[in-house]
Coordinates of C-alpha atoms in Angstrom, one line a residue:
M25 CA -54.0 50.1 22.2
L26 CA -53.0 46.7 21.0
L27 CA -51.0 46.9 17.4
S28 CA -51.9 44.7 14.9
F29 CA -49.7 42.0 13.7
S30 CA -49.1 43.8 10.8
T31 CA -48.1 47.5 11.9
L32 CA -45.5 45.8 14.2
F33 CA -44.2 44.5 10.9
F34 CA -43.7 47.6 9.4
L35 CA -42.1 49.5 12.2
F36 CA -40.0 45.8 12.7
S37 CA -38.9 46.7 9.3
C38 CA -38.7 50.5 9.4
L39 CA -36.7 49.7 12.7
C40 CA -34.0 47.3 10.9
S41 CA -33.8 49.7 7.4
L42 CA -32.9 52.2 10.7
T43 CA -30.2 50.6 11.4
E44 CA -28.6 49.3 8.2
A45 CA -29.0 52.9 7.1
D46 CA -26.1 53.9 9.7
R47 CA -24.1 51.2 8.5
D48 CA -21.3 50.6 6.1
L49 CA -21.7 47.3 4.0
S50 CA -18.8 47.7 2.9
H51 CA -17.7 46.3 6.1
L52 CA -19.5 43.9 6.3
P53 CA -19.0 39.6 5.1
R54 CA -20.5 40.0 1.9
M55 CA -22.0 35.9 2.6
T56 CA -22.2 33.4 4.9
F57 CA -21.1 30.6 5.8
G58 CA -22.2 27.3 8.2
E59 CA -20.7 23.8 8.6
K60 CA -21.6 22.3 5.2
E61 CA -20.6 25.3 3.1
A62 CA -17.3 25.5 4.2
A63 CA -17.1 21.5 4.6
V64 CA -16.1 21.5 8.0
K65 CA -14.1 18.8 9.5
K66 CA -15.0 18.3 13.2
S67 CA -12.6 16.4 16.0
P68 CA -12.7 16.3 19.0
L69 CA -9.3 17.5 21.6
P70 CA -8.4 14.5 24.0
E71 CA -7.7 16.3 27.1
H72 CA -9.8 19.1 28.7
N73 CA -6.8 21.6 29.5
A74 CA -6.9 24.0 26.1
P75 CA -4.3 23.2 23.6
V76 CA -0.5 24.6 22.9
G77 CA -0.8 25.3 19.4
I78 CA -1.4 23.5 15.5
V79 CA 2.2 22.3 13.1
L80 CA 1.1 21.3 9.6
Q81 CA 2.5 18.1 8.4
R82 CA 4.1 17.4 5.4
K83 CA 0.8 15.2 4.6
S84 CA -1.9 16.9 3.0
G85 CA -5.0 17.0 5.9
I86 CA -2.6 16.1 8.8
V87 CA -2.2 18.0 11.9
M88 CA -0.9 17.7 15.2
V89 CA -2.3 19.2 18.0
A90 CA 0.3 19.5 21.3
G91 CA -1.6 19.1 24.3
R92 CA 0.2 19.0 28.0
K93 CA 1.6 16.0 27.9
H94 CA 0.6 14.3 24.3
L95 CA 0.8 15.0 20.7
N96 CA -1.5 14.0 18.6
S97 CA -2.2 13.8 14.8
F98 CA -5.1 13.7 13.8
D99 CA -6.0 13.0 10.2
F100 CA -8.7 15.0 8.7
Q101 CA -9.1 12.2 5.0
N102 CA -9.8 9.7 7.0
P103 CA -11.6 12.2 9.9
Q104 CA -12.9 7.9 11.4
K105 CA -9.3 7.0 12.2
T106 CA -8.3 8.0 15.8
P107 CA -5.9 10.3 16.5
R108 CA -2.5 8.9 17.1
E109 CA -1.3 10.0 20.6
I110 CA 2.7 9.8 20.9
H111 CA 3.5 10.8 24.4
V112 CA 7.0 13.1 24.9
P113 CA 10.1 10.5 27.2
W114 CA 11.9 14.0 28.5
T115 CA 15.4 11.6 27.6
A116 CA 17.2 14.1 29.2
C117 CA 15.2 14.2 32.6
I118 CA 14.3 10.3 32.4
N119 CA 18.0 9.2 32.1
N120 CA 20.3 11.1 33.2
G121 CA 18.7 13.7 35.9
P122 CA 19.6 12.8 39.5
P123 CA 16.0 11.0 40.9
Q124 CA 15.6 13.5 42.8
R125 CA 15.1 15.8 39.7
N126 CA 11.4 17.4 39.0
C127 CA 10.1 15.4 35.8
N128 CA 6.5 16.1 35.1
Y129 CA 6.4 18.8 32.3
N130 CA 3.9 20.4 30.6
I131 CA 4.4 21.3 26.8
T132 CA 4.2 25.1 26.8
L133 CA 5.7 25.1 22.3
V134 CA 6.2 23.8 20.0
H135 CA 7.2 24.2 17.1
N136 CA 8.9 22.2 12.5
K137 CA 11.9 22.0 11.6
S138 CA 12.7 22.0 8.5
E139 CA 13.8 18.2 8.4
D140 CA 10.7 15.9 7.9
N141 CA 8.3 14.8 10.1
T142 CA 11.2 17.0 13.1
V143 CA 9.1 18.6 15.2
F144 CA 10.9 20.4 18.0
L145 CA 9.4 21.4 21.6
C146 CA 10.3 22.9 25.1
G147 CA 8.0 21.6 28.6
S148 CA 7.7 23.8 31.5
N149 CA 7.3 22.7 34.5
D150 CA 7.7 25.3 37.8
K151 CA 11.0 25.1 38.6
G152 CA 12.4 25.1 34.9
T153 CA 12.1 23.7 30.9
M154 CA 13.5 21.3 28.9
C155 CA 13.5 21.6 25.2
C156 CA 14.0 18.7 22.5
D157 CA 13.8 17.4 19.2
M158 CA 11.2 14.8 18.4
N159 CA 11.0 12.5 14.8
L160 CA 7.3 12.1 14.6
A161 CA 8.3 9.1 12.3
E162 CA 10.1 6.7 14.0
Q163 CA 7.3 4.2 15.8
S164 CA 8.7 5.2 19.3
P165 CA 9.8 9.4 19.1
R166 CA 12.6 9.9 20.8
C167 CA 13.3 12.9 22.6
S168 CA 16.6 14.2 22.1
Q169 CA 18.7 16.7 24.2
L170 CA 19.8 20.2 22.3
K171 CA 22.5 20.2 24.7
E172 CA 23.4 24.3 24.5
I173 CA 19.8 25.1 24.6
N174 CA 18.7 23.8 27.5
K175 CA 22.1 24.4 30.1
S176 CA 20.5 28.0 29.4
I177 CA 16.9 27.4 29.6
R178 CA 16.4 25.4 32.2
E179 CA 15.9 26.7 35.4
F180 CA 13.2 29.3 32.5
V181 CA 9.7 29.2 33.4
I182 CA 8.6 29.3 30.2
K183 CA 4.2 31.5 30.2
E184 CA 1.5 30.1 29.1
G185 CA 1.3 32.1 24.9
E186 CA 4.5 33.6 24.4
A187 CA 5.9 34.7 20.9
S188 CA 9.0 32.0 19.9
A189 CA 11.0 31.9 16.9
L190 CA 13.5 28.8 16.4
V191 CA 16.5 30.4 14.6
D192 CA 19.2 27.9 13.2
H193 CA 20.5 26.7 17.1
D194 CA 18.9 29.4 18.8
L195 CA 15.7 29.3 21.0
Y196 CA 14.4 33.7 20.8
I197 CA 11.2 34.0 23.0
T198 CA 9.1 36.4 25.1
Y199 CA 8.1 36.7 28.5
S200 CA 5.1 39.1 29.2
G201 CA 4.0 40.6 32.6
S202 CA 5.0 43.4 35.5
Q203 CA 8.2 41.1 36.9
E204 CA 11.4 41.0 36.7
Y205 CA 13.7 40.3 32.6
V206 CA 10.2 41.4 31.4
G207 CA 11.2 40.7 27.4
I208 CA 13.7 39.2 24.4
H209 CA 15.4 36.4 25.6
R210 CA 17.4 34.2 24.0
F211 CA 18.8 30.7 24.1
G212 CA 22.0 28.7 22.7
E213 CA 25.6 29.0 23.1
N214 CA 25.4 33.5 23.5
S215 CA 22.3 32.9 26.2
I216 CA 21.1 36.9 26.4
A217 CA 18.3 38.4 28.8
P218 CA 16.8 41.5 28.7
A219 CA 18.5 43.8 30.8
S220 CA 16.0 44.5 34.0
H221 CA 12.7 47.2 34.3
D222 CA 9.7 48.0 35.2
K223 CA 7.4 48.3 32.7
E224 CA 4.9 46.2 32.2
Q225 CA 5.0 44.9 28.4
H226 CA 2.5 42.0 26.6
Y227 CA 4.5 40.4 23.9
V228 CA 2.2 39.1 20.8
G229 CA 4.7 38.2 18.2
L230 CA 8.2 37.6 16.5
V231 CA 9.6 38.7 13.4
I232 CA 12.6 37.2 12.3
S233 CA 14.7 39.1 9.7
K234 CA 17.2 37.8 7.8
Q235 CA 19.5 39.4 5.1
K236 CA 21.6 37.1 2.8
D237 CA 24.1 39.7 1.6
N238 CA 25.2 40.9 5.4
H239 CA 24.1 38.7 8.1
L240 CA 25.8 40.4 10.8
Q241 CA 23.0 42.9 10.2
N242 CA 20.4 39.7 11.1
K243 CA 17.6 40.7 13.7
V244 CA 15.1 40.2 15.8
Y245 CA 12.0 42.4 15.7
A246 CA 9.2 41.9 18.8
F247 CA 6.3 43.9 19.2
Y248 CA 4.4 44.2 22.2
K249 CA 1.6 46.6 23.7
E250 CA 3.1 48.6 27.3
K251 CA 1.1 49.9 30.5
N252 CA 0.1 53.2 30.0
R253 CA 1.7 55.2 32.9
E254 CA -0.2 58.7 32.5
T255 CA -3.6 58.2 34.0
D256 CA -4.9 61.3 33.1
L257 CA -8.8 60.5 31.1
D258 CA -8.1 61.0 28.1
S259 CA -4.3 58.9 27.8
E260 CA -4.5 55.8 26.2
M261 CA -4.4 51.9 28.6
W262 CA -1.9 50.3 26.5
L263 CA 0.9 52.1 24.2
P264 CA 1.8 49.7 20.8
F265 CA 5.7 49.1 21.0
V266 CA 8.2 47.2 18.9
T267 CA 11.5 46.6 19.3
R268 CA 14.6 44.4 18.1
V269 CA 17.3 43.2 18.3
C270 CA 20.8 41.7 16.5
M271 CA 21.4 38.4 16.1
A272 CA 25.0 39.3 16.6
D273 CA 25.0 41.0 19.9
R274 CA 27.0 38.7 22.7
G275 CA 26.2 41.3 25.7
G276 CA 28.3 44.1 26.4
P277 CA 31.4 43.7 28.9
K278 CA 31.4 42.3 32.2
N279 CA 29.4 44.4 35.1
T280 CA 27.7 46.6 32.3
L281 CA 25.0 45.0 30.1
Q282 CA 26.2 41.1 30.4
S283 CA 24.5 39.2 28.8
S284 CA 22.2 41.4 27.8
W285 CA 21.2 42.8 25.4
T286 CA 23.1 45.8 23.9
S287 CA 21.7 46.9 20.4
Q288 CA 17.8 46.9 21.7
M289 CA 15.6 49.5 20.9
S290 CA 11.8 50.1 21.0
A291 CA 9.5 52.8 18.8
R292 CA 6.4 53.7 19.2
L293 CA 3.6 52.0 16.8
F294 CA 0.7 54.8 15.4
C295 CA -2.5 53.2 14.3
G296 CA -5.2 55.6 13.2
D297 CA -6.8 58.4 10.9
P298 CA -4.8 61.6 11.4
D299 CA -8.1 63.3 9.8
S300 CA -11.1 61.8 11.9
G301 CA -8.9 61.4 14.9
Q302 CA -10.3 57.8 15.7
H303 CA -7.1 56.2 16.9
F304 CA -5.7 52.3 17.9
S305 CA -3.6 52.1 20.8
E306 CA -4.0 48.0 22.2
L307 CA -1.8 45.7 20.4
V308 CA -3.2 42.2 19.8
D309 CA -1.7 40.3 17.0
V310 CA 0.5 40.3 14.6
A311 CA 1.2 37.9 11.2
T312 CA 4.6 38.1 9.2
V313 CA 4.0 37.8 6.0
R314 CA 7.5 37.5 4.1
A315 CA 9.0 39.3 0.8
K316 CA 12.6 37.6 -1.5
H317 CA 13.7 40.4 0.0
W318 CA 14.6 41.6 3.7
Q319 CA 12.9 44.9 3.1
D320 CA 9.5 44.2 1.9
T321 CA 8.4 41.5 5.4
R322 CA 5.2 43.6 6.2
V323 CA 3.5 43.2 9.1
Y324 CA -0.6 42.9 9.9
A325 CA -1.1 44.6 12.7
L326 CA -4.2 44.2 15.1
F327 CA -5.4 46.7 16.7
R328 CA -8.3 47.1 19.7
N329 CA -9.4 50.4 20.6
E330 CA -11.6 51.7 23.8
W331 CA -14.9 51.2 21.9
N332 CA -13.7 48.0 21.2
M333 CA -13.6 48.7 17.1
S334 CA -10.7 46.3 15.4
A335 CA -8.8 47.8 13.8
V336 CA -5.8 45.9 10.7
C337 CA -2.4 48.4 10.2
V338 CA 0.4 47.3 8.1
Y339 CA 3.7 48.4 8.1
S340 CA 7.1 47.1 6.3
I341 CA 10.0 46.8 8.1
Q342 CA 11.9 48.6 6.4
D343 CA 10.2 51.1 7.0
V344 CA 10.9 49.9 10.4
E345 CA 14.1 49.5 10.4
K346 CA 14.3 53.4 9.0
I347 CA 13.4 55.1 12.5
F348 CA 15.6 52.6 14.5
L349 CA 18.3 53.8 12.0
S350 CA 17.6 57.9 11.6
S351 CA 15.1 59.2 14.5
A352 CA 16.4 60.3 17.8
F353 CA 16.5 58.9 20.8
K354 CA 13.7 60.4 23.1
G355 CA 14.0 63.5 24.5
T356 CA 16.9 65.8 24.5
D357 CA 20.2 63.0 24.9
L358 CA 21.4 63.2 21.4
Q359 CA 24.0 60.1 22.3
T360 CA 26.2 61.7 20.1
G361 CA 28.6 58.8 18.8
R362 CA 25.8 55.0 19.9
R363 CA 25.9 52.9 16.9
R364 CA 22.6 52.3 15.5
E365 CA 23.7 48.9 13.7
C366 CA 24.8 45.5 14.2
V367 CA 28.6 45.3 15.4
L368 CA 30.4 41.9 15.6
D369 CA 31.6 41.5 19.1
S370 CA 28.8 43.7 21.0
T371 CA 31.6 43.6 24.6
T372 CA 34.3 46.0 23.1
I373 CA 31.5 48.3 23.3
P374 CA 32.8 52.0 25.4
V375 CA 31.4 51.8 29.2
N376 CA 30.3 55.4 27.9
I377 CA 28.2 54.2 25.0
L378 CA 26.6 51.3 27.0
N379 CA 25.7 54.1 29.8
M380 CA 23.3 55.5 27.8
I381 CA 21.6 52.3 26.0
V382 CA 20.8 52.1 29.8
K383 CA 19.4 55.4 30.1
N384 CA 17.5 55.3 27.0
S385 CA 17.1 53.2 23.8
E386 CA 13.6 54.8 22.7
M387 CA 13.0 56.0 19.4
E388 CA 11.6 59.7 19.3
K389 CA 9.9 59.3 15.4
W390 CA 6.8 57.2 15.9
V391 CA 6.8 53.9 13.6
R392 CA 4.1 54.8 10.6
P393 CA 2.0 52.5 8.5
V394 CA 3.3 51.4 4.1
D395 CA 3.1 54.9 3.2
N396 CA 1.6 56.2 5.5
S397 CA -1.3 54.9 5.4
G398 CA -4.8 54.4 7.3
P399 CA -5.6 51.6 8.7
L400 CA -8.3 48.8 7.3
L401 CA -11.0 49.6 9.2
F402 CA -13.4 47.0 10.6
N403 CA -16.5 49.5 12.3
H404 CA -18.2 47.5 14.9
H405 CA -16.1 44.0 15.0
S406 CA -14.5 42.4 17.5
Y407 CA -11.3 40.5 16.2
T408 CA -8.6 38.7 18.4
H409 CA -6.6 36.9 15.8
I410 CA -4.7 37.7 12.5
Y411 CA -3.5 35.1 9.9
V412 CA -2.3 36.5 6.5
D413 CA -2.2 33.8 3.1
G414 CA 1.2 36.0 0.8
S415 CA 0.2 33.7 -2.2
Q416 CA -0.3 35.0 -5.3
N417 CA -2.4 34.1 -7.6
K418 CA -2.1 34.1 -11.7
G419 CA -3.8 37.0 -12.9
N420 CA -4.4 39.5 -10.1
N421 CA -2.4 42.2 -8.7
N422 CA -0.7 42.4 -6.0
H423 CA -2.9 40.7 -3.0
V424 CA -3.7 39.0 0.1
V425 CA -6.4 37.4 2.2
L426 CA -6.8 38.1 5.6
F427 CA -8.4 35.6 7.9
L428 CA -9.4 37.8 11.3
S429 CA -11.2 36.1 14.2
L430 CA -14.2 36.6 16.2
N431 CA -15.5 36.7 20.3
N432 CA -18.1 34.0 19.3
G433 CA -15.9 31.8 17.5
G434 CA -16.3 33.1 13.8
I435 CA -13.7 34.0 11.7
H436 CA -14.0 37.5 8.4
K437 CA -11.8 36.4 5.0
V438 CA -10.9 39.6 3.9
M439 CA -9.6 40.5 0.7
Q440 CA -6.8 43.3 0.3
T441 CA -5.4 45.3 -2.0
K442 CA -3.3 48.1 -2.2
S443 CA -6.1 50.2 -2.1
Q444 CA -8.6 48.5 -1.0
T445 CA -10.2 46.0 1.6
F446 CA -13.3 43.7 0.8
V447 CA -14.2 41.1 3.5
I448 CA -15.4 38.5 1.0
A449 CA -17.4 36.1 3.8
E450 CA -17.6 34.6 7.4
Y451 CA -17.2 31.0 8.2
R452 CA -19.3 29.4 11.8
P453 CA -17.3 26.7 12.4
F454 CA -18.0 26.0 14.9
N455 CA -22.3 25.4 16.7
R456 CA -21.9 27.5 20.2
S457 CA -20.2 30.8 20.6
T458 CA -16.8 29.9 21.5
H459 CA -12.9 31.5 21.5
I460 CA -10.7 31.1 19.1
L461 CA -7.0 30.1 20.9
S462 CA -5.0 29.6 17.0
M463 CA -5.6 29.4 12.8
I464 CA -3.1 28.7 10.5
L465 CA -3.3 28.3 6.4
D466 CA -2.2 25.0 4.9
P467 CA -1.9 26.6 1.6
S468 CA -1.6 23.3 -1.1
S469 CA -5.1 22.7 -0.7
R470 CA -6.3 25.9 0.6
K471 CA -7.6 23.5 4.4
L472 CA -7.8 26.2 7.4
Y473 CA -7.5 24.7 10.4
V474 CA -8.9 26.2 13.4
N475 CA -8.9 24.9 16.7
S476 CA -10.8 26.1 20.9
K477 CA -10.2 24.5 24.0
H478 CA -12.2 21.5 22.6
E479 CA -12.1 20.9 19.2
V480 CA -10.1 21.4 16.0
V481 CA -11.3 21.8 12.8
Q482 CA -10.7 21.5 9.3
M483 CA -12.6 24.2 7.3
D484 CA -12.0 24.7 3.2
V485 CA -11.0 28.2 2.6
A486 CA -11.5 28.2 -1.8
N487 CA -15.4 26.6 -1.3
C488 CA -16.3 27.8 -4.5
A489 CA -19.2 26.4 -5.9
H490 CA -21.6 27.8 -3.1
Y491 CA -20.8 31.6 -4.7
G492 CA -23.3 30.7 -7.4
N493 CA -23.1 28.5 -11.0
S494 CA -22.6 31.6 -12.8
C495 CA -19.6 34.0 -13.9
Q496 CA -21.2 37.0 -13.1
L497 CA -21.7 35.4 -9.0
C498 CA -18.5 34.7 -9.3
V499 CA -16.7 37.5 -9.8
L500 CA -18.7 39.1 -8.5
A501 CA -17.3 37.0 -5.1
R502 CA -14.2 38.9 -5.5
D503 CA -12.3 35.7 -3.5
P504 CA -8.7 35.3 -4.6
Y505 CA -8.6 31.1 -4.1
C506 CA -12.1 30.5 -6.7
G507 CA -12.5 32.2 -11.1
W508 CA -14.6 30.8 -13.5
D509 CA -13.4 27.8 -16.2
K510 CA -16.2 28.5 -18.9
T511 CA -18.4 26.3 -17.0
Q512 CA -18.7 26.4 -13.6
C513 CA -16.8 28.9 -10.1
T514 CA -14.0 26.6 -9.7
P515 CA -10.4 26.8 -6.7
E516 CA -8.5 25.2 -10.5
T517 CA -7.5 27.1 -12.6
N518 CA -6.0 25.2 -15.4
G519 CA -4.8 28.5 -17.2
T520 CA -8.1 30.3 -17.8
W521 CA -9.6 31.4 -15.1
L522 CA -11.3 34.4 -14.8
Q523 CA -11.6 36.8 -12.0
D524 CA -11.5 40.6 -11.3
V525 CA -10.8 40.6 -7.5
T526 CA -9.9 44.2 -7.5
Q527 CA -13.3 45.3 -9.2
G528 CA -15.4 42.8 -8.5
N529 CA -16.1 43.7 -12.6
H530 CA -18.4 40.4 -13.5
A531 CA -18.9 43.0 -17.6
R532 CA -15.7 40.8 -17.9
C533 CA -17.4 37.8 -18.1
P534 CA -18.2 36.4 -21.8
S535 CA -22.0 36.9 -21.6
P536 CA -24.4 37.2 -19.4
S537 CA -26.4 35.4 -16.9
K538 CA -30.2 34.1 -18.6
D539 CA -31.1 35.3 -15.3
Q540 CA -29.7 39.0 -15.6
G541 CA -32.2 41.5 -16.6
K542 CA -34.6 39.3 -16.3
A543 CA -36.9 41.4 -13.6
F544 CA -37.9 43.7 -16.0
R545 CA -38.4 42.4 -19.1
Y546 CA -40.7 39.7 -17.6
S547 CA -44.1 40.4 -18.5
T548 CA -47.2 39.0 -16.1
E549 CA -48.2 35.6 -19.3
T550 CA -44.3 34.7 -19.5
Q551 CA -44.1 34.7 -15.8
T552 CA -47.0 32.5 -15.3
E553 CA -45.5 30.0 -17.0
E554 CA -41.7 29.1 -15.6
A555 CA -43.6 30.4 -11.6
K556 CA -44.1 27.4 -9.1
D557 CA -46.6 26.4 -7.8
S558 CA -50.1 28.6 -7.9
I559 CA -51.0 29.1 -3.9
K560 CA -55.0 29.6 -3.4
L561 CA -55.3 31.8 0.1
L562 CA -59.1 32.9 1.1
P563 CA -60.2 36.1 1.6
K564 CA -58.1 38.2 4.1
S565 CA -55.2 35.9 4.9
K566 CA -52.5 36.4 5.7
Y567 CA -49.4 35.0 3.7
F568 CA -45.2 35.7 4.3
L569 CA -43.3 34.5 1.3
Q570 CA -39.8 33.7 2.0
C571 CA -36.7 34.9 -0.3
P572 CA -33.5 33.5 0.5
V573 CA -30.7 36.0 0.8
T574 CA -27.0 35.4 -0.3
S575 CA -25.5 37.9 -0.4
H576 CA -25.9 40.7 1.8
H577 CA -23.8 43.1 -0.2
A578 CA -26.5 42.9 -2.9
Q579 CA -30.7 44.3 -2.6
Y580 CA -33.3 42.8 -2.7
T581 CA -36.7 43.9 -4.0
W582 CA -40.1 42.0 -4.2
H583 CA -41.9 42.8 -7.7
H584 CA -45.5 42.4 -7.8
L585 CA -45.8 42.0 -11.8
E586 CA -49.6 43.2 -11.5
N587 CA -48.7 45.8 -9.9
N588 CA -45.8 48.1 -10.8
T589 CA -45.8 50.1 -7.7
N590 CA -45.7 47.8 -5.3
D591 CA -41.8 46.9 -4.8
V592 CA -41.2 45.8 -1.2
S593 CA -37.1 46.4 -0.8
C594 CA -35.8 43.2 2.2
N595 CA -33.1 43.8 4.9
P596 CA -29.6 42.6 4.1
R597 CA -28.8 41.7 6.8
E598 CA -31.0 38.9 7.2
Q599 CA -30.8 35.5 6.4
R600 CA -34.1 34.9 4.2
C601 CA -36.0 38.9 2.4
L602 CA -40.1 38.3 3.4
R603 CA -42.7 39.9 2.1
L604 CA -46.2 39.9 4.1
I605 CA -49.7 39.7 2.4
D606 CA -51.3 41.5 4.9
S607 CA -55.2 40.9 4.4
M608 CA -55.8 38.8 1.3
G609 CA -57.5 39.9 -1.8
P610 CA -58.4 40.8 -5.6
K611 CA -55.4 43.4 -5.7
Q612 CA -53.0 40.7 -4.1
E613 CA -53.5 38.2 -7.1
G614 CA -50.9 37.8 -9.5
T615 CA -47.1 36.5 -9.6
Y616 CA -44.7 37.7 -7.0
I617 CA -41.1 37.3 -7.7
C618 CA -37.8 38.4 -5.7
V619 CA -35.1 40.0 -7.3
L620 CA -31.3 39.8 -6.3
E621 CA -29.0 43.5 -8.2
E622 CA -25.9 43.5 -7.3
M623 CA -23.3 46.6 -8.4
G624 CA -25.8 46.1 -12.2
Y625 CA -26.3 42.3 -12.3
S626 CA -30.1 41.5 -11.4
K627 CA -30.9 37.4 -10.4
V628 CA -34.5 36.4 -10.5
L629 CA -33.8 34.1 -7.1
T630 CA -37.1 32.8 -6.5
Q631 CA -41.3 33.0 -7.9
Y632 CA -44.8 32.6 -6.5
R633 CA -48.2 32.7 -8.3
L634 CA -51.1 34.1 -5.5
E635 CA -54.6 33.2 -6.3
L636 CA -57.7 34.1 -4.4
K637 CA -60.0 31.0 -2.5
S638 CA -63.5 30.8 -2.5
R639 CA -64.7 30.7 0.8
A640 CA -67.5 28.4 -1.3
A641 CA -64.9 26.0 -2.3
D642 CA -63.0 26.3 1.5
R643 CA -66.3 24.3 2.7
A644 CA -67.3 22.3 -0.2
S645 CA -63.3 21.3 0.6
N646 CA -63.8 20.7 4.3
S647 CA -67.6 19.8 4.1
L648 CA -65.2 16.8 1.7
I649 CA -62.8 16.2 5.0
W650 CA -65.5 15.3 7.3
F651 CA -67.3 13.1 5.4
C652 CA -63.9 11.0 4.7
L653 CA -63.5 11.1 8.6
M654 CA -66.4 10.1 9.5
A655 CA -66.4 6.8 7.1
V656 CA -62.8 6.1 8.3
L657 CA -64.7 6.1 12.4
I658 CA -67.7 4.8 11.0
K659 CA -65.9 1.9 9.9
S660 CA -63.1 1.1 12.5
M661 CA -66.9 0.9 15.0
S662 CA -68.4 -1.5 12.8
R663 CA -65.5 -4.1 13.2

């Protein structure tokens, strides 16, 4: 038996409603922004190979993208301008190296330096690595060699995607995999390599911690996932870890940990909810929010579980360091006499203590999130990268904005306070599904730069006007970058900003919108004057009424003002809210309005007036059209 059109539509609507009823809408993005709404500007990348990284330049709107062989400068203030291509001459190799030396280097990392227009970069081939500084303000930038780093790194090959940090005159970089010397390396005057081990580890980030009042205790923290050696069916495939080393570490004496870390200790990370049994064990990425005091620096760690669900757990450096200073070492070995703090001269550590270090450096206790809190859960999403903006806006409590890339090329913008998270919006900067390689935010302009393998895009993530033209809609957005300035939703504060990031309480607005509550005060007479032009439909004909969906957290309802018992709700996940007029008749005549309702705020989004058209009028109309067509045909034949 064939189902009717109306029956199929009804079944589809019910299925969507049941599906959405089981989902937590709080983890869905409230709004969706495409290329137009986010004011996306794009530029194709000149090389076919994936770019190494993006660095912001001093002038707003200009970014430098490192390719395999060249640096490319993109000016998004002047998108029609051809990107500037800068060749890396590797001066030390070309001028000073022997003729037989292989100079075919591919750029493997790039960092901004504190000096204006200067970048630090390294290139590697299958034999080794060379690093240099380049002043991009010069017409033909030179590659100034760095003797101490190059002397120690020349036989080291940097792997793609490794975490790195430039601290003073030293380069810290990780090496992932299951080969020899996996771990943290330091290149410079006192080069240090990790001790040899047989564990498979993959590093996702480095965090630098400097203490202003005690430089001896400056440390480097590395976050990584380790392949689990347990083969039980219930065992996790990956285990998340944090490890730390002292910057003052010079390695051990001759024959014992010589030129290897003596200060390294590691601890497991926990991210999960003990009450529900949810546990996230695969570490994907980390982002750092630095604080005035080193103890308060936060690390936002992105995890994934075996169901491909994502979560973010937040750790403080103080809590991480507390585990390293107080926890017993794993197992029964107490390691009596082993110091936890950084020492001035590691080469003087007694041999018996060094043997303890070689034997075991993993802590018994795990590092738990700040205040022993649970994860920031994002059900049904698979995130690939995380970037965190820790700046605070006037008039708001402590909060951060997270940008999380999806595996299809989308980006979620998330507001996080101490007690909750809120998915503000989903951005779709690419016109096709793609893999995002990196993200970086210019905090002054609130422009987010994102790159895939083929292009780099600039997005306006303070696109406040698209939240709506009323104070209530602006506050409901709960966007820390936006506020109501008495006339519009804007990123400009001017000291008169109105916003409630924590609750989205639109009652703080000075007066309700003229549309608020309107749907329920409308009478047939008053509504008719404001309705769209009447739509005349034939008896028993079908028709769809369309209403745009803006907020996915709102409820959308079609009201037939002449028939109050015939209200129809819509699925907020869809881009449009449709109402089907299955068979037009006298009962279907009248005014229809689509009303948005969210947290007590209501607004009429669209209005229709439907009228029944008689068959006689339709036949008269068709006769007139036929007569006109015949007149045109006769006239053309008589020429």
